[in-house]
């Protein structure tokens, strides 16, 4: 058994298995801590599927989803996760907040803290913003995406999807293709998948390839067809035009020609290779509909399902100390 | 007023290190070494501490008298990036006088109007108003034709151009150097190449026009290689660096602490090592603080949203002494980097312990330990990337033109 597949929950008591106060990123998590969160999420997958997902372990706790950047699916996923655990969920949108009136992020953090939230979920457009808030509040903070830095729950749900569909993450050849430069999903996934001993390839035009990415334990490619050889998992990323100043690629048409995942291209990967996308998809740009909707190989909707389970697990684990759970208090 | 400083370790960039004293009268140094103490002179026993020319800090952004005095600084070259920009004689003149008598401000006037990089500023009129150099500020003049005219015109006036060594087109909105650290942190980054690219163009233009150019901060191996070669060819080029760029690599940014948000951004370890090598081989001419105190309103923000800059004046001497203790440079060279060399860039006849020079002196205890504490700094703000670092070297006394400031 590889070290990354070791599940220490049985041998490590309570808090020792996951000693972190916040979840601001995958960076800093040991492989067994990632595995622990995935194991915890498994039970919620089954519970949600059997419609017995509602559990009242967060009853009486206040969960604030502070979203300083627009999001639909992640916000909804965290909201459903919190409600299924019976937390009192409050959503704060930046458009409705004092941020628009000039209030600083620190002031907002202190306000949230003064309201005695029990867990705060934050999305922000600037890298490191979640860490900044986490340092100022008394309750656990969950990163729902900060700038181009990290999106840890997305990486966890992706790893869970791969583990369930492929049996293990270990030794899986995963190709991450698209706008790597602006992608927090890519960074968190690289950290999580390499920690779990996957063979990770990244693919993008040089204009969208972050410098020094090979030092994160991945193999960079600029040619998608070469990267796809023997791939077990193909994870596509959209072009984040809203984060781009100036053109990084000549056009969507040309990007599709070189990096779009078509059925023909998918055939270069290993038979039955899993297709993933964190969404939202630009159909016809980075992925063709025939691939996105592939009955056997596309795991895109399953990723969404895993997202709720992973977020339930994270909310549960991070609030155990405050709830006085035995071994965690 | 005659003051006799005795029993000191004298460190002079010209005369070297010796034991003795300095006699000051009429704002000037009138004797050094061993001398007869005139009747009525105030005698100060330095008790073996180090006496050297006071520091000339080239390229500060804020007039911050307490911080400068704490750091042994009596003259500063003020960057043109002020509000309003130093591009008008009235503004230049006011800036030149604002710190006196405790601190002499030597304005670096904007080389182009509003620092916009388009039209030449009134360099001659601003020189007559007190400007000691002209500069591009923190901006890069993208138009090579304008830059050529700036250098040619400044050269006619005998003014050094203090230039920004970063290609603005490549830098864009970057706050970090492209590489593993910036990639892991997800920060907008630009390749270190932005620096040598800018230096290469400006060196060629300076060479062609015969003008004198000073790159305020250089921080890459490739940048130093270009300057080294240009100096060998006889190009009139000098360059500076801050202790932060010598002592910290981009690893220091990894906790998103905005006190490490500097311009140019911290480089990788190989470039940092190149900085140390350039310091040792004489390529670097000036050590500067780039003093730019920024309060929490500008620093307690997400990294990319925060203002760049550090409060460096009061730590400049102590951090520089650290490089002497680490045997990177001898103390005489350190003093030259802090006094006579920046003075030359500004065309000032100061920075040495020679008879007839202005009596700008600093007495310091090179071994006195203290802890850099951002919350307890005397600067207008304590944004230092060295917060918590134990250092040695404290200013005991400071004189400007023979007048005691500390």
PDB file of N, CA and C in Angstrom, chain B residues 162-208:
ATOM      1  N   UNK B 162      18.301  59.200 -12.853  1.00  0.00           N
ATOM      2  CA  UNK B 162      18.037  58.057 -11.974  1.00  0.00           C
ATOM      3  C   UNK B 162      16.893  57.268 -12.612  1.00  0.00           C
ATOM      4  N   UNK B 163      17.207  56.071 -13.087  1.00  0.00           N
ATOM      5  CA  UNK B 163      16.262  55.337 -13.938  1.00  0.00           C
ATOM      6  C   UNK B 163      15.677  54.120 -13.236  1.00  0.00           C
ATOM      7  N   UNK B 164      14.465  53.803 -13.650  1.00  0.00           N
ATOM      8  CA  UNK B 164      13.795  52.587 -13.190  1.00  0.00           C
ATOM      9  C   UNK B 164      14.220  51.451 -14.116  1.00  0.00           C
ATOM     10  N   UNK B 165      14.665  50.357 -13.534  1.00  0.00           N
ATOM     11  CA  UNK B 165      15.206  49.271 -14.344  1.00  0.00           C
ATOM     12  C   UNK B 165      14.202  48.134 -14.496  1.00  0.00           C
ATOM     13  N   UNK B 166      13.002  48.461 -14.948  1.00  0.00           N
ATOM     14  CA  UNK B 166      12.016  47.405 -15.194  1.00  0.00           C
ATOM     15  C   UNK B 166      11.212  47.763 -16.431  1.00  0.00           C
ATOM     16  N   UNK B 167      11.173  46.876 -17.371  1.00  0.00           N
ATOM     17  CA  UNK B 167      10.385  47.070 -18.581  1.00  0.00           C
ATOM     18  C   UNK B 167       8.904  46.987 -18.208  1.00  0.00           C
ATOM     19  N   UNK B 168       8.252  48.156 -18.282  1.00  0.00           N
ATOM     20  CA  UNK B 168       6.856  48.225 -17.841  1.00  0.00           C
ATOM     21  C   UNK B 168       5.916  47.337 -18.629  1.00  0.00           C
ATOM     22  N   UNK B 169       6.233  47.132 -19.890  1.00  0.00           N
ATOM     23  CA  UNK B 169       5.359  46.290 -20.711  1.00  0.00           C
ATOM     24  C   UNK B 169       5.364  44.853 -20.254  1.00  0.00           C
ATOM     25  N   UNK B 170       6.514  44.391 -19.802  1.00  0.00           N
ATOM     26  CA  UNK B 170       6.591  43.011 -19.319  1.00  0.00           C
ATOM     27  C   UNK B 170       6.041  42.920 -17.893  1.00  0.00           C
ATOM     28  N   UNK B 171       6.321  43.945 -17.101  1.00  0.00           N
ATOM     29  CA  UNK B 171       5.891  43.893 -15.693  1.00  0.00           C
ATOM     30  C   UNK B 171       4.371  43.947 -15.581  1.00  0.00           C
ATOM     31  N   UNK B 172       3.748  44.853 -16.315  1.00  0.00           N
ATOM     32  CA  UNK B 172       2.288  44.961 -16.233  1.00  0.00           C
ATOM     33  C   UNK B 172       1.829  45.130 -14.803  1.00  0.00           C
ATOM     34  N   UNK B 173       0.928  44.284 -14.371  1.00  0.00           N
ATOM     35  CA  UNK B 173       0.379  44.363 -13.018  1.00  0.00           C
ATOM     36  C   UNK B 173       1.063  43.380 -12.067  1.00  0.00           C
ATOM     37  N   UNK B 174       2.208  42.882 -12.459  1.00  0.00           N
ATOM     38  CA  UNK B 174       2.876  41.861 -11.645  1.00  0.00           C
ATOM     39  C   UNK B 174       3.289  42.395 -10.286  1.00  0.00           C
ATOM     40  N   UNK B 175       3.222  41.527  -9.291  1.00  0.00           N
ATOM     41  CA  UNK B 175       3.675  41.889  -7.945  1.00  0.00           C
ATOM     42  C   UNK B 175       4.766  40.935  -7.475  1.00  0.00           C
ATOM     43  N   UNK B 176       5.156  39.993  -8.326  1.00  0.00           N
ATOM     44  CA  UNK B 176       6.154  38.999  -7.932  1.00  0.00           C
ATOM     45  C   UNK B 176       6.994  38.639  -9.148  1.00  0.00           C
ATOM     46  N   UNK B 177       8.120  38.006  -8.865  1.00  0.00           N
ATOM     47  CA  UNK B 177       8.968  37.512  -9.946  1.00  0.00           C
ATOM     48  C   UNK B 177       8.457  36.140 -10.377  1.00  0.00           C
ATOM     49  N   UNK B 178       8.317  35.940 -11.667  1.00  0.00           N
ATOM     50  CA  UNK B 178       7.821  34.654 -12.165  1.00  0.00           C
ATOM     51  C   UNK B 178       8.754  33.535 -11.719  1.00  0.00           C
ATOM     52  N   UNK B 179       8.169  32.482 -11.218  1.00  0.00           N
ATOM     53  CA  UNK B 179       8.959  31.357 -10.731  1.00  0.00           C
ATOM     54  C   UNK B 179       8.108  30.497  -9.822  1.00  0.00           C
ATOM     55  N   UNK B 180       8.737  29.545  -9.200  1.00  0.00           N
ATOM     56  CA  UNK B 180       7.995  28.581  -8.393  1.00  0.00           C
ATOM     57  C   UNK B 180       7.172  29.250  -7.290  1.00  0.00           C
ATOM     58  N   UNK B 181       7.775  30.213  -6.607  1.00  0.00           N
ATOM     59  CA  UNK B 181       7.066  30.840  -5.486  1.00  0.00           C
ATOM     60  C   UNK B 181       5.801  31.542  -5.959  1.00  0.00           C
ATOM     61  N   UNK B 182       5.950  32.380  -6.994  1.00  0.00           N
ATOM     62  CA  UNK B 182       4.786  33.113  -7.498  1.00  0.00           C
ATOM     63  C   UNK B 182       3.731  32.143  -8.022  1.00  0.00           C
ATOM     64  N   UNK B 183       4.171  31.065  -8.637  1.00  0.00           N
ATOM     65  CA  UNK B 183       3.230  30.085  -9.169  1.00  0.00           C
ATOM     66  C   UNK B 183       2.468  29.402  -8.039  1.00  0.00           C
ATOM     67  N   UNK B 184       3.177  28.997  -7.012  1.00  0.00           N
ATOM     68  CA  UNK B 184       2.496  28.364  -5.872  1.00  0.00           C
ATOM     69  C   UNK B 184       1.525  29.324  -5.187  1.00  0.00           C
ATOM     70  N   UNK B 185       1.920  30.599  -5.119  1.00  0.00           N
ATOM     71  CA  UNK B 185       1.080  31.572  -4.434  1.00  0.00           C
ATOM     72  C   UNK B 185      -0.047  32.102  -5.320  1.00  0.00           C
ATOM     73  N   UNK B 186       0.061  31.850  -6.619  1.00  0.00           N
ATOM     74  CA  UNK B 186      -0.969  32.343  -7.526  1.00  0.00           C
ATOM     75  C   UNK B 186      -0.953  33.857  -7.647  1.00  0.00           C
ATOM     76  N   UNK B 187       0.235  34.445  -7.629  1.00  0.00           N
ATOM     77  CA  UNK B 187       0.338  35.900  -7.722  1.00  0.00           C
ATOM     78  C   UNK B 187       0.682  36.322  -9.146  1.00  0.00           C
ATOM     79  N   UNK B 188       0.141  37.463  -9.580  1.00  0.00           N
ATOM     80  CA  UNK B 188       0.549  37.981 -10.892  1.00  0.00           C
ATOM     81  C   UNK B 188       2.054  38.216 -10.893  1.00  0.00           C
ATOM     82  N   UNK B 189       2.725  37.671 -11.865  1.00  0.00           N
ATOM     83  CA  UNK B 189       4.191  37.739 -11.829  1.00  0.00           C
ATOM     84  C   UNK B 189       4.738  38.086 -13.203  1.00  0.00           C
ATOM     85  N   UNK B 190       5.963  38.570 -13.193  1.00  0.00           N
ATOM     86  CA  UNK B 190       6.654  38.892 -14.442  1.00  0.00           C
ATOM     87  C   UNK B 190       8.046  38.280 -14.381  1.00  0.00           C
ATOM     88  N   UNK B 191       8.565  37.861 -15.522  1.00  0.00           N
ATOM     89  CA  UNK B 191       9.899  37.268 -15.500  1.00  0.00           C
ATOM     90  C   UNK B 191      10.960  38.296 -15.092  1.00  0.00           C
ATOM     91  N   UNK B 192      12.002  37.812 -14.439  1.00  0.00           N
ATOM     92  CA  UNK B 192      13.099  38.684 -14.017  1.00  0.00           C
ATOM     93  C   UNK B 192      13.736  39.380 -15.216  1.00  0.00           C
ATOM     94  N   UNK B 193      13.515  38.825 -16.381  1.00  0.00           N
ATOM     95  CA  UNK B 193      14.030  39.380 -17.631  1.00  0.00           C
ATOM     96  C   UNK B 193      13.613  40.840 -17.832  1.00  0.00           C
ATOM     97  N   UNK B 194      12.514  41.236 -17.213  1.00  0.00           N
ATOM     98  CA  UNK B 194      12.047  42.628 -17.358  1.00  0.00           C
ATOM     99  C   UNK B 194      13.136  43.614 -16.952  1.00  0.00           C
ATOM    100  N   UNK B 195      14.006  43.202 -16.062  1.00  0.00           N
ATOM    101  CA  UNK B 195      15.043  44.124 -15.586  1.00  0.00           C
ATOM    102  C   UNK B 195      16.190  44.287 -16.605  1.00  0.00           C
ATOM    103  N   UNK B 196      16.864  43.216 -17.000  1.00  0.00           N
ATOM    104  CA  UNK B 196      17.945  43.403 -17.975  1.00  0.00           C
ATOM    105  C   UNK B 196      17.475  43.973 -19.300  1.00  0.00           C
ATOM    106  N   UNK B 197      16.231  43.678 -19.650  1.00  0.00           N
ATOM    107  CA  UNK B 197      15.702  44.222 -20.904  1.00  0.00           C
ATOM    108  C   UNK B 197      15.690  45.751 -20.850  1.00  0.00           C
ATOM    109  N   UNK B 198      15.232  46.289 -19.738  1.00  0.00           N
ATOM    110  CA  UNK B 198      15.195  47.745 -19.578  1.00  0.00           C
ATOM    111  C   UNK B 198      16.608  48.308 -19.487  1.00  0.00           C
ATOM    112  N   UNK B 199      17.457  47.619 -18.747  1.00  0.00           N
ATOM    113  CA  UNK B 199      18.827  48.110 -18.557  1.00  0.00           C
ATOM    114  C   UNK B 199      19.575  48.131 -19.886  1.00  0.00           C
ATOM    115  N   UNK B 200      19.387  47.081 -20.678  1.00  0.00           N
ATOM    116  CA  UNK B 200      20.114  46.982 -21.947  1.00  0.00           C
ATOM    117  C   UNK B 200      19.812  48.181 -22.838  1.00  0.00           C
ATOM    118  N   UNK B 201      18.543  48.507 -22.973  1.00  0.00           N
ATOM    119  CA  UNK B 201      18.184  49.641 -23.828  1.00  0.00           C
ATOM    120  C   UNK B 201      18.770  50.938 -23.292  1.00  0.00           C
ATOM    121  N   UNK B 202      18.584  51.144 -21.983  1.00  0.00           N
ATOM    122  CA  UNK B 202      18.989  52.428 -21.422  1.00  0.00           C
ATOM    123  C   UNK B 202      20.507  52.579 -21.390  1.00  0.00           C
ATOM    124  N   UNK B 203      21.209  51.475 -21.243  1.00  0.00           N
ATOM    125  CA  UNK B 203      22.673  51.547 -21.292  1.00  0.00           C
ATOM    126  C   UNK B 203      23.146  51.962 -22.679  1.00  0.00           C
ATOM    127  N   UNK B 204      22.529  51.388 -23.700  1.00  0.00           N
ATOM    128  CA  UNK B 204      22.914  51.741 -25.064  1.00  0.00           C
ATOM    129  C   UNK B 204      22.648  53.215 -25.334  1.00  0.00           C
ATOM    130  N   UNK B 205      21.520  53.696 -24.822  1.00  0.00           N
ATOM    131  CA  UNK B 205      21.182  55.106 -25.031  1.00  0.00           C
ATOM    132  C   UNK B 205      22.121  56.014 -24.240  1.00  0.00           C
ATOM    133  N   UNK B 206      22.465  55.593 -23.038  1.00  0.00           N
ATOM    134  CA  UNK B 206      23.384  56.394 -22.225  1.00  0.00           C
ATOM    135  C   UNK B 206      24.768  56.424 -22.883  1.00  0.00           C
ATOM    136  N   UNK B 207      25.144  55.316 -23.431  1.00  0.00           N
ATOM    137  CA  UNK B 207      26.449  55.240 -24.093  1.00  0.00           C
ATOM    138  C   UNK B 207      26.478  56.142 -25.321  1.00  0.00           C
ATOM    139  N   UNK B 208      25.396  56.101 -26.064  1.00  0.00           N
ATOM    140  CA  UNK B 208      25.340  56.888 -27.289  1.00  0.00           C
ATOM    141  C   UNK B 208      25.318  58.381 -26.999  1.00  0.00           C
TER     142      UNK B 208
END
